[in-house]
C-alpha cells in the first residue's frame, strides 16, 4: 500500500508540473504533499520549505495570509478566496476536496492564479470611472465618517439639507418612510451632525420588544418592582442615553400604556422607573421612525394625538427607491464596489446588467439593493456579472415600467439641471442664459415645480 501511495504521488507530481497555474496539494490533515514549479515561481518559495509542513504552520511563518485548504477541510466542499503570498502577490486560490472510497477526505488540490496585475489594472480603471461618474452625475457623499449617505436625486438632496439644518438643535424628529428605505441611516446622520455625537446613541426597535417588557426596558425598574426583577434594579434605555440621542424605531407599534409615559418624559424630561417614586432627570434627544401612517393610527385611536405632535416637531419623509431611480443607480455602484473591496474579489457589472437592475423597482428599497449587491459579489462564480446571474424576479421586470415613467423621469432630470444652474449662478437671468432658455420660461417652470411640491 505504501509503494502504491508513493507511486500515485509521483504520477500526480509529474502531471501537475504541466499546469501553467500554480498547484498545491495537501493531505486530509492539511499537510503539504506536492507543489508544482509554477507555484514556486509565483510565490518565490522553494518546495523544500513547504513540503511536510501544515497550512497553519505556513500561515504563522508568513508564507500565506490565509488557507483555502483549511476552509475546505471544514466544509468538505470546493471553496475559493483571495490570498496574499509572502512576496506580496495577490492570488485567487480554489481548493477542491478528494475523497477515498469510504468518503474520507484524502487530498485537497488547490489551483493558484496570479491576480496582482489584474487587480491593479481593475482598481485603476474603477477609480478612473468612479471619479468620472462622480463629476458627470454629481453624486453626493455626506459625512467623512460613518454613516455614509449616497444620493443623486433632488429629493434626497432636500432631505439631507433638512437634516443639516435641524441636527444642531435638540428638537424631536419624526422620520417617515417604507421599510428598508434608510430611516436609521438618516437618524445616524442627525446624531453625528449634532453636538451630542460623542455621547450615547441608543437605538430601540419598539416592535421587537414584547409589550410587557417595553416599559421596563425603556424606563428601567426599581428593586422588587416585579417577579424576576434584579435585586439592584436596572437603568432604562432613556437613562443610558442621557446626554445623547435615542432612536425609537417602529414607534407606531408602541402600546398606548407606554405612550402615556413617553409623553410625560418629553414634557418633563424626567424618567420614573417601574416601581419607583423618585423621578430622574434626563437630557435626551428623541428621534422616532415608522413605516406606518401615524395620522391614521391617531384617527383609529391606536396612537395618542398629543404624543404624535410632540414627536413630529420636525418631520422628514423619505420616498421609496422606486420613486428616486437616480439614487438606485448610484447605490448599485456604491454597494457593489464596497463588497468587491471588502471581500477582495475584483468583480464588475456588465452595462446591460446595470440597465436591468435600474429597471427593477426595488420593493425592499435600499436594504434589498444592498443585500443583492453582496449576494452578487459572493455567490456568483464569474468575475463579470451578466444579466442571467441576476435573480429571476429581477430578470423578468417588464420594460413597460420604464415607458410609463419616462415623462416623470425626464422632468426630474430637467429639475436637477435647472436647480444646479440656479445654485451655480444665483440668478434666474444668468441661469437662463447658461441653459439657453428664456428667462420667463425658467421662472414659470420653477413656479410650477414649487406648487407641485406644496
GROMACS .gro file of C-alpha atoms in nm:
model
  454
    1UNK     CA    1   0.000   0.000   0.000
    2UNK     CA    2   0.286   0.235   0.085
    3UNK     CA    3   0.451   0.170  -0.251
    4UNK     CA    4   0.117   0.231  -0.424
    5UNK     CA    5   0.073   0.567  -0.249
    6UNK     CA    6   0.429   0.665  -0.333
    7UNK     CA    7   0.378   0.573  -0.698
    8UNK     CA    8   0.048   0.766  -0.704
    9UNK     CA    9   0.217   1.077  -0.561
   10UNK     CA   10   0.496   1.052  -0.814
   11UNK     CA   11   0.247   1.029  -1.102
   12UNK     CA   12   0.044   1.320  -0.962
   13UNK     CA   13   0.360   1.528  -0.918
   14UNK     CA   14   0.450   1.465  -1.282
   15UNK     CA   15   0.103   1.562  -1.402
   16UNK     CA   16   0.077   1.891  -1.210
   17UNK     CA   17   0.418   2.004  -1.340
   18UNK     CA   18   0.248   2.062  -1.677
   19UNK     CA   19  -0.009   2.302  -1.536
   20UNK     CA   20   0.056   2.673  -1.618
   21UNK     CA   21  -0.114   2.781  -1.293
   22UNK     CA   22   0.024   2.709  -0.951
   23UNK     CA   23  -0.095   2.380  -0.797
   24UNK     CA   24  -0.071   2.300  -0.425
   25UNK     CA   25  -0.170   1.959  -0.282
   26UNK     CA   26  -0.221   1.874   0.086
   27UNK     CA   27  -0.346   1.563   0.265
   28UNK     CA   28  -0.662   1.539   0.477
   29UNK     CA   29  -0.478   1.698   0.769
   30UNK     CA   30  -0.372   1.999   0.557
   31UNK     CA   31  -0.008   1.889   0.546
   32UNK     CA   32   0.175   1.985   0.226
   33UNK     CA   33   0.239   1.693  -0.008
   34UNK     CA   34   0.310   1.839  -0.351
   35UNK     CA   35   0.384   2.176  -0.510
   36UNK     CA   36   0.446   2.240  -0.881
   37UNK     CA   37   0.710   2.466  -1.036
   38UNK     CA   38   0.450   2.726  -1.138
   39UNK     CA   39   0.362   2.776  -0.770
   40UNK     CA   40   0.731   2.807  -0.675
   41UNK     CA   41   0.780   3.074  -0.941
   42UNK     CA   42   0.460   3.256  -0.845
   43UNK     CA   43   0.523   3.257  -0.471
   44UNK     CA   44   0.903   3.286  -0.472
   45UNK     CA   45   0.914   2.991  -0.230
   46UNK     CA   46   1.106   2.669  -0.258
   47UNK     CA   47   0.907   2.347  -0.229
   48UNK     CA   48   1.166   2.216   0.018
   49UNK     CA   49   1.046   2.485   0.262
   50UNK     CA   50   0.682   2.384   0.217
   51UNK     CA   51   0.651   2.007   0.183
   52UNK     CA   52   0.578   1.834   0.514
   53UNK     CA   53   0.450   2.149   0.685
   54UNK     CA   54   0.084   2.213   0.771
   55UNK     CA   55  -0.102   2.513   0.636
   56UNK     CA   56  -0.138   2.650   0.991
   57UNK     CA   57   0.241   2.644   1.030
   58UNK     CA   58   0.286   2.821   0.697
   59UNK     CA   59   0.039   3.093   0.795
   60UNK     CA   60   0.227   3.150   1.121
   61UNK     CA   61   0.554   3.164   0.927
   62UNK     CA   62   0.412   3.429   0.696
   63UNK     CA   63   0.417   3.226   0.372
   64UNK     CA   64   0.043   3.292   0.313
   65UNK     CA   65  -0.221   3.519   0.466
   66UNK     CA   66  -0.490   3.250   0.497
   67UNK     CA   67  -0.553   2.897   0.372
   68UNK     CA   68  -0.830   2.774   0.147
   69UNK     CA   69  -0.726   2.416   0.233
   70UNK     CA   70  -0.825   2.469   0.597
   71UNK     CA   71  -1.159   2.607   0.479
   72UNK     CA   72  -1.218   2.304   0.252
   73UNK     CA   73  -1.121   2.072   0.538
   74UNK     CA   74  -1.403   2.224   0.746
   75UNK     CA   75  -1.676   2.247   0.478
   76UNK     CA   76  -1.583   1.939   0.269
   77UNK     CA   77  -1.678   2.146  -0.038
   78UNK     CA   78  -1.491   2.341  -0.307
   79UNK     CA   79  -1.400   2.689  -0.182
   80UNK     CA   80  -1.236   3.000  -0.330
   81UNK     CA   81  -1.077   3.307  -0.178
   82UNK     CA   82  -0.825   3.582  -0.243
   83UNK     CA   83  -0.488   3.523  -0.080
   84UNK     CA   84  -0.171   3.731  -0.027
   85UNK     CA   85   0.157   3.544  -0.062
   86UNK     CA   86   0.481   3.613   0.124
   87UNK     CA   87   0.616   3.813  -0.172
   88UNK     CA   88   0.308   4.038  -0.167
   89UNK     CA   89   0.138   3.893  -0.473
   90UNK     CA   90  -0.241   3.861  -0.469
   91UNK     CA   91  -0.370   3.527  -0.594
   92UNK     CA   92  -0.709   3.362  -0.643
   93UNK     CA   93  -0.699   3.015  -0.485
   94UNK     CA   94  -0.960   2.745  -0.539
   95UNK     CA   95  -0.942   2.429  -0.327
   96UNK     CA   96  -1.114   2.104  -0.424
   97UNK     CA   97  -1.157   1.805  -0.190
   98UNK     CA   98  -1.070   1.448  -0.298
   99UNK     CA   99  -1.234   1.162  -0.105
  100UNK     CA  100  -1.143   0.792  -0.081
  101UNK     CA  101  -1.386   0.503  -0.135
  102UNK     CA  102  -1.512   0.535   0.222
  103UNK     CA  103  -1.589   0.906   0.192
  104UNK     CA  104  -1.291   1.018   0.398
  105UNK     CA  105  -1.106   1.334   0.295
  106UNK     CA  106  -0.785   1.215   0.132
  107UNK     CA  107  -0.644   1.516  -0.055
  108UNK     CA  108  -0.714   1.884  -0.117
  109UNK     CA  109  -0.594   2.005  -0.455
  110UNK     CA  110  -0.567   2.383  -0.489
  111UNK     CA  111  -0.519   2.586  -0.806
  112UNK     CA  112  -0.345   2.922  -0.765
  113UNK     CA  113  -0.378   3.206  -1.018
  114UNK     CA  114  -0.190   3.536  -1.005
  115UNK     CA  115  -0.436   3.828  -0.978
  116UNK     CA  116  -0.189   4.105  -0.889
  117UNK     CA  117  -0.170   4.272  -1.230
  118UNK     CA  118  -0.541   4.229  -1.299
  119UNK     CA  119  -0.633   4.371  -0.958
  120UNK     CA  120  -0.409   4.674  -1.013
  121UNK     CA  121  -0.549   4.746  -1.358
  122UNK     CA  122  -0.907   4.689  -1.240
  123UNK     CA  123  -0.856   4.916  -0.940
  124UNK     CA  124  -0.710   5.195  -1.154
  125UNK     CA  125  -0.994   5.159  -1.405
  126UNK     CA  126  -1.262   5.152  -1.135
  127UNK     CA  127  -1.109   5.460  -0.974
  128UNK     CA  128  -1.100   5.649  -1.304
  129UNK     CA  129  -1.457   5.553  -1.390
  130UNK     CA  130  -1.573   5.633  -1.038
  131UNK     CA  131  -1.425   5.983  -1.046
  132UNK     CA  132  -1.572   6.038  -1.390
  133UNK     CA  133  -1.916   5.929  -1.273
  134UNK     CA  134  -1.898   6.149  -0.966
  135UNK     CA  135  -1.822   6.455  -1.178
  136UNK     CA  136  -2.067   6.359  -1.451
  137UNK     CA  137  -2.367   6.274  -1.236
  138UNK     CA  138  -2.292   6.488  -0.929
  139UNK     CA  139  -2.319   6.204  -0.677
  140UNK     CA  140  -2.303   6.325  -0.319
  141UNK     CA  141  -2.136   6.161  -0.023
  142UNK     CA  142  -2.234   6.311   0.311
  143UNK     CA  143  -2.003   6.291   0.615
  144UNK     CA  144  -1.640   6.188   0.624
  145UNK     CA  145  -1.721   5.909   0.865
  146UNK     CA  146  -1.993   5.651   0.903
  147UNK     CA  147  -2.278   5.673   0.835
  148UNK     CA  148  -2.225   5.743   0.466
  149UNK     CA  149  -2.524   5.855   0.260
  150UNK     CA  150  -2.510   5.820  -0.118
  151UNK     CA  151  -2.760   6.012  -0.327
  152UNK     CA  152  -2.814   6.175  -0.662
  153UNK     CA  153  -3.183   6.272  -0.655
  154UNK     CA  154  -3.331   6.612  -0.578
  155UNK     CA  155  -3.549   6.452  -0.310
  156UNK     CA  156  -3.256   6.314  -0.110
  157UNK     CA  157  -3.064   6.640  -0.151
  158UNK     CA  158  -3.357   6.818   0.014
  159UNK     CA  159  -3.371   6.553   0.288
  160UNK     CA  160  -3.002   6.598   0.366
  161UNK     CA  161  -3.031   6.976   0.363
  162UNK     CA  162  -3.310   6.945   0.620
  163UNK     CA  163  -3.100   6.707   0.828
  164UNK     CA  164  -2.810   6.954   0.833
  165UNK     CA  165  -3.048   7.234   0.930
  166UNK     CA  166  -3.215   7.061   1.225
  167UNK     CA  167  -2.929   6.839   1.353
  168UNK     CA  168  -2.767   7.103   1.583
  169UNK     CA  169  -3.091   7.154   1.780
  170UNK     CA  170  -3.234   6.914   2.043
  171UNK     CA  171  -3.576   6.914   1.875
  172UNK     CA  172  -3.770   6.586   1.837
  173UNK     CA  173  -3.762   6.444   1.485
  174UNK     CA  174  -4.005   6.200   1.322
  175UNK     CA  175  -3.871   6.008   1.021
  176UNK     CA  176  -4.131   5.851   0.792
  177UNK     CA  177  -4.080   5.606   0.507
  178UNK     CA  178  -4.131   5.245   0.397
  179UNK     CA  179  -3.923   4.959   0.538
  180UNK     CA  180  -3.564   4.939   0.418
  181UNK     CA  181  -3.555   5.296   0.288
  182UNK     CA  182  -3.275   5.410   0.518
  183UNK     CA  183  -3.453   5.578   0.810
  184UNK     CA  184  -3.192   5.458   1.059
  185UNK     CA  185  -2.910   5.598   0.844
  186UNK     CA  186  -3.078   5.941   0.847
  187UNK     CA  187  -3.114   5.916   1.225
  188UNK     CA  188  -2.743   5.835   1.245
  189UNK     CA  189  -2.667   6.147   1.041
  190UNK     CA  190  -2.873   6.368   1.271
  191UNK     CA  191  -2.686   6.235   1.573
  192UNK     CA  192  -2.342   6.263   1.410
  193UNK     CA  193  -2.408   6.621   1.296
  194UNK     CA  194  -2.520   6.731   1.642
  195UNK     CA  195  -2.316   6.835   1.945
  196UNK     CA  196  -2.422   6.504   2.103
  197UNK     CA  197  -2.214   6.297   1.861
  198UNK     CA  198  -1.967   6.197   2.136
  199UNK     CA  199  -2.249   6.088   2.365
  200UNK     CA  200  -2.453   5.762   2.354
  201UNK     CA  201  -2.680   5.691   2.057
  202UNK     CA  202  -2.928   5.425   2.170
  203UNK     CA  203  -3.146   5.253   1.909
  204UNK     CA  204  -3.465   5.075   2.011
  205UNK     CA  205  -3.692   4.865   1.788
  206UNK     CA  206  -4.028   4.907   1.961
  207UNK     CA  207  -4.182   4.624   1.755
  208UNK     CA  208  -3.913   4.373   1.858
  209UNK     CA  209  -3.963   4.406   2.236
  210UNK     CA  210  -4.273   4.237   2.389
  211UNK     CA  211  -4.528   4.486   2.521
  212UNK     CA  212  -4.489   4.353   2.876
  213UNK     CA  213  -4.115   4.429   2.873
  214UNK     CA  214  -4.106   4.750   2.670
  215UNK     CA  215  -4.185   4.984   2.962
  216UNK     CA  216  -3.919   4.839   3.192
  217UNK     CA  217  -3.663   4.832   2.907
  218UNK     CA  218  -3.723   5.197   2.816
  219UNK     CA  219  -3.766   5.347   3.161
  220UNK     CA  220  -3.594   5.095   3.392
  221UNK     CA  221  -3.721   4.948   3.717
  222UNK     CA  222  -3.650   4.955   4.090
  223UNK     CA  223  -3.559   4.661   4.310
  224UNK     CA  224  -3.855   4.424   4.361
  225UNK     CA  225  -4.071   4.601   4.103
  226UNK     CA  226  -4.192   4.266   3.963
  227UNK     CA  227  -4.116   3.896   3.977
  228UNK     CA  228  -3.778   3.826   3.820
  229UNK     CA  229  -3.652   4.184   3.855
  230UNK     CA  230  -3.288   4.233   3.951
  231UNK     CA  231  -3.227   4.289   4.318
  232UNK     CA  232  -3.038   4.611   4.246
  233UNK     CA  233  -3.288   4.736   3.988
  234UNK     CA  234  -3.199   4.838   3.633
  235UNK     CA  235  -3.147   5.163   3.446
  236UNK     CA  236  -3.367   5.203   3.139
  237UNK     CA  237  -3.258   5.294   2.787
  238UNK     CA  238  -3.354   5.660   2.837
  239UNK     CA  239  -3.113   5.683   3.130
  240UNK     CA  240  -2.842   5.509   2.930
  241UNK     CA  241  -2.892   5.763   2.650
  242UNK     CA  242  -2.864   6.059   2.889
  243UNK     CA  243  -2.673   6.341   2.719
  244UNK     CA  244  -2.713   6.173   2.380
  245UNK     CA  245  -2.983   6.056   2.143
  246UNK     CA  246  -3.240   5.777   2.145
  247UNK     CA  247  -3.398   5.635   1.829
  248UNK     CA  248  -3.744   5.484   1.877
  249UNK     CA  249  -3.781   5.275   1.563
  250UNK     CA  250  -4.125   5.140   1.467
  251UNK     CA  251  -4.284   5.390   1.707
  252UNK     CA  252  -4.627   5.308   1.562
  253UNK     CA  253  -4.615   4.968   1.736
  254UNK     CA  254  -4.569   5.118   2.083
  255UNK     CA  255  -4.861   5.021   2.315
  256UNK     CA  256  -5.082   5.302   2.447
  257UNK     CA  257  -4.980   5.236   2.808
  258UNK     CA  258  -4.616   5.309   2.723
  259UNK     CA  259  -4.711   5.608   2.506
  260UNK     CA  260  -4.851   5.784   2.814
  261UNK     CA  261  -4.521   5.753   2.999
  262UNK     CA  262  -4.319   5.856   2.692
  263UNK     CA  263  -4.528   6.173   2.661
  264UNK     CA  264  -4.451   6.258   3.023
  265UNK     CA  265  -4.077   6.222   2.960
  266UNK     CA  266  -4.093   6.451   2.657
  267UNK     CA  267  -4.283   6.711   2.860
  268UNK     CA  268  -4.090   6.695   3.188
  269UNK     CA  269  -3.752   6.549   3.078
  270UNK     CA  270  -3.778   6.310   3.373
  271UNK     CA  271  -3.792   5.930   3.388
  272UNK     CA  272  -3.984   5.738   3.653
  273UNK     CA  273  -3.868   5.378   3.679
  274UNK     CA  274  -4.123   5.098   3.711
  275UNK     CA  275  -4.194   5.060   4.083
  276UNK     CA  276  -4.014   5.385   4.161
  277UNK     CA  277  -4.127   5.703   4.337
  278UNK     CA  278  -3.840   5.940   4.261
  279UNK     CA  279  -3.816   6.082   3.904
  280UNK     CA  280  -3.471   6.101   3.745
  281UNK     CA  281  -3.381   6.391   3.515
  282UNK     CA  282  -3.258   6.303   3.166
  283UNK     CA  283  -3.128   6.510   2.876
  284UNK     CA  284  -3.212   6.302   2.570
  285UNK     CA  285  -3.292   6.394   2.212
  286UNK     CA  286  -3.571   6.173   2.077
  287UNK     CA  287  -3.576   6.062   1.714
  288UNK     CA  288  -3.861   5.833   1.615
  289UNK     CA  289  -3.928   5.648   1.292
  290UNK     CA  290  -4.203   5.438   1.140
  291UNK     CA  291  -4.332   5.294   0.814
  292UNK     CA  292  -4.691   5.344   0.929
  293UNK     CA  293  -4.925   5.639   0.881
  294UNK     CA  294  -4.940   5.783   1.233
  295UNK     CA  295  -5.226   6.017   1.140
  296UNK     CA  296  -5.435   5.713   1.052
  297UNK     CA  297  -5.337   5.544   1.378
  298UNK     CA  298  -5.441   5.860   1.566
  299UNK     CA  299  -5.780   5.850   1.392
  300UNK     CA  300  -5.817   5.483   1.491
  301UNK     CA  301  -5.721   5.574   1.850
  302UNK     CA  302  -5.421   5.342   1.839
  303UNK     CA  303  -5.177   5.632   1.880
  304UNK     CA  304  -5.210   5.932   2.109
  305UNK     CA  305  -5.263   6.259   1.926
  306UNK     CA  306  -5.074   6.465   2.185
  307UNK     CA  307  -4.774   6.230   2.162
  308UNK     CA  308  -4.784   6.247   1.781
  309UNK     CA  309  -4.745   6.626   1.785
  310UNK     CA  310  -4.467   6.602   2.043
  311UNK     CA  311  -4.271   6.363   1.822
  312UNK     CA  312  -4.350   6.540   1.496
  313UNK     CA  313  -4.191   6.879   1.572
  314UNK     CA  314  -3.968   6.810   1.270
  315UNK     CA  315  -4.096   6.560   1.014
  316UNK     CA  316  -3.871   6.404   0.749
  317UNK     CA  317  -4.029   6.187   0.479
  318UNK     CA  318  -3.814   5.952   0.272
  319UNK     CA  319  -3.959   5.831  -0.056
  320UNK     CA  320  -3.925   5.467  -0.165
  321UNK     CA  321  -3.639   5.384  -0.400
  322UNK     CA  322  -3.887   5.323  -0.685
  323UNK     CA  323  -3.964   5.697  -0.684
  324UNK     CA  324  -3.600   5.806  -0.698
  325UNK     CA  325  -3.429   5.588  -0.962
  326UNK     CA  326  -3.124   5.818  -0.973
  327UNK     CA  327  -3.040   5.710  -0.617
  328UNK     CA  328  -3.084   5.342  -0.705
  329UNK     CA  329  -2.828   5.379  -0.984
  330UNK     CA  330  -2.580   5.548  -0.751
  331UNK     CA  331  -2.635   5.291  -0.473
  332UNK     CA  332  -2.587   4.996  -0.709
  333UNK     CA  333  -2.238   5.115  -0.798
  334UNK     CA  334  -2.153   5.213  -0.441
  335UNK     CA  335  -2.251   4.888  -0.268
  336UNK     CA  336  -2.118   4.663  -0.544
  337UNK     CA  337  -1.778   4.835  -0.519
  338UNK     CA  338  -1.791   4.824  -0.138
  339UNK     CA  339  -1.847   4.448  -0.125
  340UNK     CA  340  -1.594   4.379  -0.401
  341UNK     CA  341  -1.337   4.568  -0.194
  342UNK     CA  342  -1.447   4.416   0.137
  343UNK     CA  343  -1.420   4.057   0.014
  344UNK     CA  344  -1.125   4.133  -0.215
  345UNK     CA  345  -1.300   3.990  -0.520
  346UNK     CA  346  -1.235   4.204  -0.830
  347UNK     CA  347  -1.577   4.174  -0.995
  348UNK     CA  348  -1.760   4.411  -1.227
  349UNK     CA  349  -2.115   4.460  -1.354
  350UNK     CA  350  -2.180   4.448  -1.727
  351UNK     CA  351  -2.353   4.752  -1.875
  352UNK     CA  352  -2.668   4.555  -1.967
  353UNK     CA  353  -2.674   4.413  -1.612
  354UNK     CA  354  -2.679   4.764  -1.466
  355UNK     CA  355  -2.956   4.858  -1.708
  356UNK     CA  356  -3.164   4.560  -1.593
  357UNK     CA  357  -3.105   4.649  -1.226
  358UNK     CA  358  -3.216   5.006  -1.297
  359UNK     CA  359  -3.543   4.878  -1.449
  360UNK     CA  360  -3.624   4.693  -1.126
  361UNK     CA  361  -3.845   4.886  -0.882
  362UNK     CA  362  -3.676   4.766  -0.556
  363UNK     CA  363  -3.981   4.696  -0.334
  364UNK     CA  364  -3.743   4.624  -0.045
  365UNK     CA  365  -3.572   4.960  -0.102
  366UNK     CA  366  -3.209   5.023  -0.002
  367UNK     CA  367  -3.195   4.716   0.224
  368UNK     CA  368  -3.291   4.488  -0.066
  369UNK     CA  369  -3.045   4.659  -0.301
  370UNK     CA  370  -2.759   4.635  -0.052
  371UNK     CA  371  -2.824   4.266   0.016
  372UNK     CA  372  -2.849   4.186  -0.355
  373UNK     CA  373  -2.515   4.353  -0.431
  374UNK     CA  374  -2.347   4.149  -0.155
  375UNK     CA  375  -2.506   3.831  -0.291
  376UNK     CA  376  -2.383   3.902  -0.645
  377UNK     CA  377  -2.028   3.957  -0.521
  378UNK     CA  378  -2.002   3.648  -0.300
  379UNK     CA  379  -2.228   3.391  -0.469
  380UNK     CA  380  -2.166   3.432  -0.843
  381UNK     CA  381  -1.853   3.239  -0.957
  382UNK     CA  382  -1.792   3.465  -1.259
  383UNK     CA  383  -1.584   3.781  -1.220
  384UNK     CA  384  -1.818   3.958  -1.465
  385UNK     CA  385  -2.185   3.979  -1.357
  386UNK     CA  386  -2.414   3.925  -1.656
  387UNK     CA  387  -2.795   3.967  -1.666
  388UNK     CA  388  -2.854   3.592  -1.633
  389UNK     CA  389  -2.674   3.599  -1.294
  390UNK     CA  390  -2.946   3.824  -1.150
  391UNK     CA  391  -3.239   3.677  -0.952
  392UNK     CA  392  -3.525   3.561  -1.173
  393UNK     CA  393  -3.770   3.822  -1.039
  394UNK     CA  394  -3.526   4.096  -1.148
  395UNK     CA  395  -3.473   3.944  -1.493
  396UNK     CA  396  -3.849   3.931  -1.554
  397UNK     CA  397  -3.906   4.302  -1.474
  398UNK     CA  398  -4.120   4.445  -1.753
  399UNK     CA  399  -3.983   4.723  -1.969
  400UNK     CA  400  -4.327   4.894  -1.963
  401UNK     CA  401  -4.231   5.046  -1.626
  402UNK     CA  402  -3.962   5.249  -1.798
  403UNK     CA  403  -4.204   5.368  -2.070
  404UNK     CA  404  -4.476   5.465  -1.822
  405UNK     CA  405  -4.235   5.661  -1.602
  406UNK     CA  406  -4.036   5.822  -1.883
  407UNK     CA  407  -4.214   6.160  -1.866
  408UNK     CA  408  -4.170   6.180  -1.490
  409UNK     CA  409  -3.804   6.083  -1.512
  410UNK     CA  410  -3.734   6.339  -1.781
  411UNK     CA  411  -3.898   6.611  -1.573
  412UNK     CA  412  -3.694   6.509  -1.266
  413UNK     CA  413  -3.378   6.526  -1.475
  414UNK     CA  414  -3.481   6.869  -1.604
  415UNK     CA  415  -3.537   6.990  -1.247
  416UNK     CA  416  -3.192   6.865  -1.148
  417UNK     CA  417  -3.026   7.060  -1.431
  418UNK     CA  418  -3.221   7.378  -1.359
  419UNK     CA  419  -3.154   7.370  -0.983
  420UNK     CA  420  -2.783   7.311  -1.043
  421UNK     CA  421  -2.772   7.613  -1.274
  422UNK     CA  422  -2.958   7.830  -1.021
  423UNK     CA  423  -2.724   7.720  -0.743
  424UNK     CA  424  -2.421   7.797  -0.957
  425UNK     CA  425  -2.528   8.137  -1.096
  426UNK     CA  426  -2.756   8.253  -0.810
  427UNK     CA  427  -2.966   8.443  -1.065
  428UNK     CA  428  -3.258   8.342  -1.285
  429UNK     CA  429  -3.132   8.557  -1.575
  430UNK     CA  430  -2.777   8.420  -1.564
  431UNK     CA  431  -2.901   8.063  -1.521
  432UNK     CA  432  -3.144   8.103  -1.812
  433UNK     CA  433  -2.866   8.239  -2.031
  434UNK     CA  434  -2.639   7.949  -1.942
  435UNK     CA  435  -2.913   7.699  -2.017
  436UNK     CA  436  -3.010   7.870  -2.342
  437UNK     CA  437  -3.374   7.929  -2.246
  438UNK     CA  438  -3.585   8.238  -2.199
  439UNK     CA  439  -3.582   8.397  -1.852
  440UNK     CA  440  -3.964   8.389  -1.820
  441UNK     CA  441  -3.976   8.021  -1.921
  442UNK     CA  442  -3.733   7.931  -1.646
  443UNK     CA  443  -3.931   8.125  -1.384
  444UNK     CA  444  -4.256   7.954  -1.485
  445UNK     CA  445  -4.100   7.609  -1.464
  446UNK     CA  446  -3.966   7.673  -1.114
  447UNK     CA  447  -4.300   7.815  -1.000
  448UNK     CA  448  -4.484   7.511  -1.135
  449UNK     CA  449  -4.244   7.272  -0.961
  450UNK     CA  450  -4.275   7.464  -0.634
  451UNK     CA  451  -4.657   7.435  -0.643
  452UNK     CA  452  -4.629   7.063  -0.714
  453UNK     CA  453  -4.409   7.015  -0.408
  454UNK     CA  454  -4.653   7.203  -0.184
   0.00000   0.00000   0.00000
